[in-house]
Amino acid sequence: SKRDPKKTARQIRNSLNLNDVVSINTIKRVLCNADLHGRVSCRKPSLSIKNKMKRRVWCNNKLEWSVTDWGRVIYTDETKIEINPMRRNFARRPSNKRYDAKYITGTNKFSPSLMLWGAVRADGKMVLIRCNGSVNQEEYQRVLGIGQPQIYSTRYMFMQDGATCHTARSTCDYLREKAVRMLEDWPAQSPDLNIIEHVWDFLKEKVKCRHPSNLEELWRYSQEEFANISN
């Protein structure tokens, strides 16, 4: 199990040809005694060797940055927020009552959703814009035209990831025409470096607790909860 920590107790028993010798519960007990407990595997973007090298170079180049330097970065990103997000829900129930209605969480194959664009600064300034459907380069530039003037000045640097709508030639031309200073060469697949991801997680949890029933409520609650974060 140490060589392949993703194996289940059943898979371990099968691989060791112990099906007729040892029970599943015995294997589980041995694993727990060895401090190898069954847990949901953490999800993390899979990085290629090339992207790992670029990320390391980028981070090494920022080692000498001070708190003041990082305070001049405006972090931006888009996110999808749903009326009925798919989340794991836990319930305490008798072992034979799994499908009783009171223990079931209803699901929807397609949940109505909005795309939001946000920007945050170290001083607490934040902007939230509702996108019109999916975000292509034209829509992204429309959103920037509304949001960027609200939060950007020449003392700051504008951060965006490598999404196609961000790196399109027309978007680069737009940002150049607006004389926006950019935080260059943001490493691929690095959401953990973008502080706005924490804002999105917090926002979605707060909006979920208010149980929006339609897209207009979803947008209104998103605005209200976003404003509460900045306060």
Short mmCIF file of C-alpha atoms in Angstrom, two decimals:
data_model
loop_
_atom_site.label_atom_id
_atom_site.label_comp_id
_atom_site.label_asym_id
_atom_site.label_seq_id
_atom_site.Cartn_x
_atom_site.Cartn_y
_atom_site.Cartn_z
CA SER A 1 0.00 0.00 0.00
CA LYS A 2 2.96 2.35 0.52
CA ARG A 3 4.05 1.73 -3.07
CA ASP A 4 0.54 2.44 -4.35
CA PRO A 5 -1.34 4.46 -1.69
CA LYS A 6 -4.47 4.69 -3.88
CA LYS A 7 -5.21 0.99 -3.58
CA THR A 8 -8.30 0.02 -1.59
CA ALA A 9 -8.27 -2.73 1.02
CA ARG A 10 -9.99 -5.03 -1.46
CA GLN A 11 -7.40 -4.33 -4.15
CA ILE A 12 -4.58 -5.00 -1.68
CA ARG A 13 -6.15 -8.32 -0.69
CA ASN A 14 -6.54 -9.32 -4.36
CA SER A 15 -2.98 -8.33 -5.28
CA LEU A 16 -1.60 -10.45 -2.42
CA ASN A 17 -3.84 -13.43 -3.23
CA LEU A 18 -5.40 -13.36 0.24
CA ASN A 19 -9.05 -13.61 -0.81
CA ASP A 20 -9.63 -16.91 0.99
CA VAL A 21 -7.36 -16.16 3.93
CA VAL A 22 -7.94 -12.63 5.24
CA SER A 23 -11.12 -10.58 5.46
CA ILE A 24 -11.47 -7.02 4.17
CA ASN A 25 -12.04 -5.78 7.73
CA THR A 26 -8.78 -7.36 8.90
CA ILE A 27 -6.84 -5.60 6.14
CA LYS A 28 -8.53 -2.32 6.99
CA ARG A 29 -7.68 -2.77 10.66
CA VAL A 30 -4.02 -3.50 9.86
CA LEU A 31 -3.83 -0.45 7.60
CA CYS A 32 -5.37 1.81 10.26
CA ASN A 33 -2.96 0.48 12.88
CA ALA A 34 -0.17 1.48 10.50
CA ASP A 35 -1.70 4.97 10.31
CA LEU A 36 -2.89 4.40 6.73
CA HIS A 37 -6.50 5.55 6.85
CA GLY A 38 -8.92 5.68 3.93
CA ARG A 39 -9.41 9.28 2.82
CA VAL A 40 -10.75 11.10 -0.21
CA SER A 41 -7.78 11.85 -2.45
CA CYS A 42 -6.91 15.54 -2.72
CA ARG A 43 -7.24 16.96 -6.24
CA LYS A 44 -4.44 19.01 -7.73
CA PRO A 45 -3.60 20.11 -11.27
CA SER A 46 -1.24 17.71 -12.99
CA LEU A 47 1.84 19.64 -14.11
CA SER A 48 4.08 18.65 -16.99
CA ILE A 49 7.84 18.70 -16.40
CA LYS A 50 8.04 21.77 -18.65
CA ASN A 51 5.41 23.64 -16.64
CA LYS A 52 7.05 22.60 -13.36
CA MET A 53 10.33 24.11 -14.56
CA LYS A 54 8.62 27.33 -15.66
CA ARG A 55 6.83 27.59 -12.34
CA ARG A 56 10.07 27.12 -10.39
CA VAL A 57 11.89 29.73 -12.50
CA TRP A 58 9.03 32.20 -12.06
CA CYS A 59 8.92 31.68 -8.28
CA ASN A 60 12.71 31.94 -7.95
CA ASN A 61 12.60 35.24 -9.82
CA LYS A 62 10.13 36.53 -7.21
CA LEU A 63 12.12 35.50 -4.11
CA GLU A 64 13.41 39.01 -3.59
CA TRP A 65 10.00 40.62 -3.83
CA SER A 66 8.90 42.39 -0.67
CA VAL A 67 5.45 42.59 0.88
CA THR A 68 5.18 46.02 -0.75
CA ASP A 69 5.92 44.52 -4.16
CA TRP A 70 3.21 41.88 -3.78
CA GLY A 71 0.86 44.56 -2.49
CA ARG A 72 1.01 46.20 -5.90
CA VAL A 73 -0.41 43.15 -7.69
CA ILE A 74 -4.06 43.05 -8.75
CA TYR A 75 -5.21 39.42 -8.84
CA THR A 76 -7.94 38.58 -11.34
CA ASP A 77 -9.81 35.54 -12.60
CA GLU A 78 -13.15 34.20 -13.76
CA THR A 79 -15.25 31.60 -11.99
CA LYS A 80 -18.54 29.77 -12.55
CA ILE A 81 -21.07 29.94 -9.75
CA GLU A 82 -24.07 27.61 -9.78
CA ILE A 83 -27.54 27.69 -8.25
CA ASN A 84 -27.19 24.05 -7.19
CA PRO A 85 -23.47 23.31 -6.89
CA MET A 86 -22.44 19.67 -6.65
CA ARG A 87 -20.99 19.28 -3.17
CA ARG A 88 -20.45 16.28 -0.94
CA ASN A 89 -23.03 16.19 1.85
CA PHE A 90 -22.79 13.97 4.91
CA ALA A 91 -25.66 12.44 6.83
CA ARG A 92 -25.78 10.23 9.91
CA ARG A 93 -28.13 7.35 9.14
CA PRO A 94 -28.73 3.69 9.94
CA SER A 95 -26.80 1.34 7.66
CA ASN A 96 -29.94 0.11 5.86
CA LYS A 97 -31.49 3.55 5.26
CA ARG A 98 -29.23 4.90 2.51
CA TYR A 99 -32.08 5.60 0.09
CA ASP A 100 -34.61 7.00 2.55
CA ALA A 101 -35.75 10.41 1.29
CA LYS A 102 -34.61 12.31 4.39
CA TYR A 103 -31.03 11.10 3.92
CA ILE A 104 -30.80 11.82 0.18
CA THR A 105 -29.32 14.95 -1.41
CA GLY A 106 -31.11 15.86 -4.63
CA THR A 107 -28.98 16.52 -7.71
CA ASN A 108 -29.50 18.26 -11.04
CA LYS A 109 -27.75 17.15 -14.21
CA PHE A 110 -27.40 20.75 -15.33
CA SER A 111 -27.44 23.53 -12.78
CA PRO A 112 -28.11 27.10 -13.97
CA SER A 113 -24.96 29.13 -13.52
CA LEU A 114 -23.25 32.47 -14.04
CA MET A 115 -19.72 33.34 -15.05
CA LEU A 116 -18.18 36.03 -12.86
CA TRP A 117 -14.99 38.03 -13.24
CA GLY A 118 -13.31 39.43 -10.16
CA ALA A 119 -10.27 41.43 -9.16
CA VAL A 120 -8.73 41.94 -5.70
CA ARG A 121 -5.93 44.05 -4.24
CA ALA A 122 -3.95 43.79 -1.02
CA ASP A 123 -5.54 46.97 0.34
CA GLY A 124 -8.98 45.33 0.24
CA LYS A 125 -10.25 46.92 -2.96
CA MET A 126 -12.36 44.39 -4.89
CA VAL A 127 -14.44 44.36 -8.09
CA LEU A 128 -17.02 41.83 -9.28
CA ILE A 129 -18.48 41.81 -12.81
CA ARG A 130 -21.15 39.56 -14.29
CA CYS A 131 -20.13 38.02 -17.61
CA ASN A 132 -22.52 37.48 -20.50
CA GLY A 133 -22.34 33.73 -20.98
CA SER A 134 -19.02 32.07 -21.68
CA VAL A 135 -15.93 34.26 -21.75
CA ASN A 136 -14.21 34.62 -25.12
CA GLN A 137 -11.77 37.40 -25.99
CA GLU A 138 -14.52 39.85 -26.95
CA GLU A 139 -16.46 39.26 -23.74
CA TYR A 140 -13.29 39.42 -21.66
CA GLN A 141 -12.41 42.80 -23.16
CA ARG A 142 -15.95 44.04 -22.47
CA VAL A 143 -15.60 42.96 -18.84
CA LEU A 144 -12.16 44.60 -18.59
CA GLY A 145 -13.64 47.82 -19.93
CA ILE A 146 -15.97 47.88 -16.92
CA GLY A 147 -13.82 46.40 -14.18
CA GLN A 148 -10.26 47.46 -14.91
CA PRO A 149 -10.85 51.24 -14.50
CA GLN A 150 -12.46 50.59 -11.09
CA ILE A 151 -9.39 48.97 -9.57
CA TYR A 152 -6.32 49.72 -11.69
CA SER A 153 -3.88 52.63 -11.54
CA THR A 154 -0.30 52.88 -12.76
CA ARG A 155 1.16 52.01 -9.34
CA TYR A 156 -0.24 48.49 -9.72
CA MET A 157 0.46 45.44 -11.88
CA PHE A 158 -2.34 43.44 -13.43
CA MET A 159 -2.26 39.65 -13.01
CA GLN A 160 -4.10 37.21 -15.27
CA ASP A 161 -3.50 33.55 -16.04
CA GLY A 162 -2.83 32.00 -19.43
CA ALA A 163 -6.44 31.37 -20.49
CA THR A 164 -6.97 31.82 -24.22
CA CYS A 165 -9.22 34.84 -23.80
CA HIS A 166 -6.49 36.50 -21.70
CA THR A 167 -3.62 35.86 -24.10
CA ALA A 168 -5.43 36.48 -27.40
CA ARG A 169 -3.71 39.04 -29.60
CA SER A 170 -6.71 41.38 -29.48
CA THR A 171 -6.69 41.24 -25.66
CA CYS A 172 -2.96 41.97 -25.53
CA ASP A 173 -3.51 44.89 -27.91
CA TYR A 174 -6.37 46.15 -25.74
CA LEU A 175 -4.26 46.07 -22.56
CA ARG A 176 -1.36 47.72 -24.37
CA GLU A 177 -3.62 50.51 -25.62
CA LYS A 178 -4.85 51.04 -22.05
CA ALA A 179 -1.20 51.15 -20.86
CA VAL A 180 -1.89 48.45 -18.25
CA ARG A 181 1.26 47.17 -16.53
CA MET A 182 1.20 43.38 -16.50
CA LEU A 183 2.65 40.79 -14.14
CA GLU A 184 4.45 38.83 -16.84
CA ASP A 185 4.81 35.09 -17.46
CA TRP A 186 2.27 33.81 -14.94
CA PRO A 187 3.06 30.07 -14.60
CA ALA A 188 0.57 27.64 -16.10
CA GLN A 189 -1.78 25.61 -13.90
CA SER A 190 -1.01 27.60 -10.77
CA PRO A 191 -4.35 28.55 -9.19
CA ASP A 192 -2.74 28.10 -5.75
CA LEU A 193 -0.65 31.23 -6.40
CA ASN A 194 -3.72 33.37 -7.07
CA ILE A 195 -5.28 34.70 -3.87
CA ILE A 196 -8.62 35.31 -5.58
CA GLU A 197 -9.22 31.54 -5.52
CA HIS A 198 -9.76 31.82 -1.76
CA VAL A 199 -12.27 34.60 -2.39
CA TRP A 200 -14.18 32.40 -4.83
CA ASP A 201 -14.34 29.50 -2.37
CA PHE A 202 -15.62 31.76 0.40
CA LEU A 203 -18.12 33.50 -1.90
CA LYS A 204 -19.60 30.26 -3.23
CA GLU A 205 -20.06 28.84 0.26
CA LYS A 206 -21.85 31.99 1.44
CA VAL A 207 -24.11 32.16 -1.64
CA LYS A 208 -24.93 28.46 -1.38
CA CYS A 209 -26.22 28.97 2.17
CA ARG A 210 -28.74 31.53 0.88
CA HIS A 211 -30.33 29.02 -1.53
CA PRO A 212 -30.85 31.16 -4.66
CA SER A 213 -33.77 29.98 -6.80
CA ASN A 214 -32.97 31.75 -10.06
CA LEU A 215 -30.11 33.50 -11.84
CA GLU A 216 -31.11 36.99 -10.75
CA GLU A 217 -31.09 35.91 -7.10
CA LEU A 218 -27.79 34.17 -7.70
CA TRP A 219 -26.29 37.40 -9.06
CA ARG A 220 -27.79 39.56 -6.30
CA TYR A 221 -26.58 37.25 -3.54
CA SER A 222 -23.15 37.07 -5.18
CA GLN A 223 -22.89 40.86 -5.17
CA GLU A 224 -24.04 41.13 -1.56
CA GLU A 225 -21.73 38.43 -0.25
CA PHE A 226 -18.82 39.77 -2.28
CA ALA A 227 -19.38 43.20 -0.73
CA ASN A 228 -19.45 41.60 2.74
CA ILE A 229 -16.02 40.06 2.07
CA SER A 230 -14.54 43.44 1.19
CA ASN A 231 -16.08 44.98 4.31
#
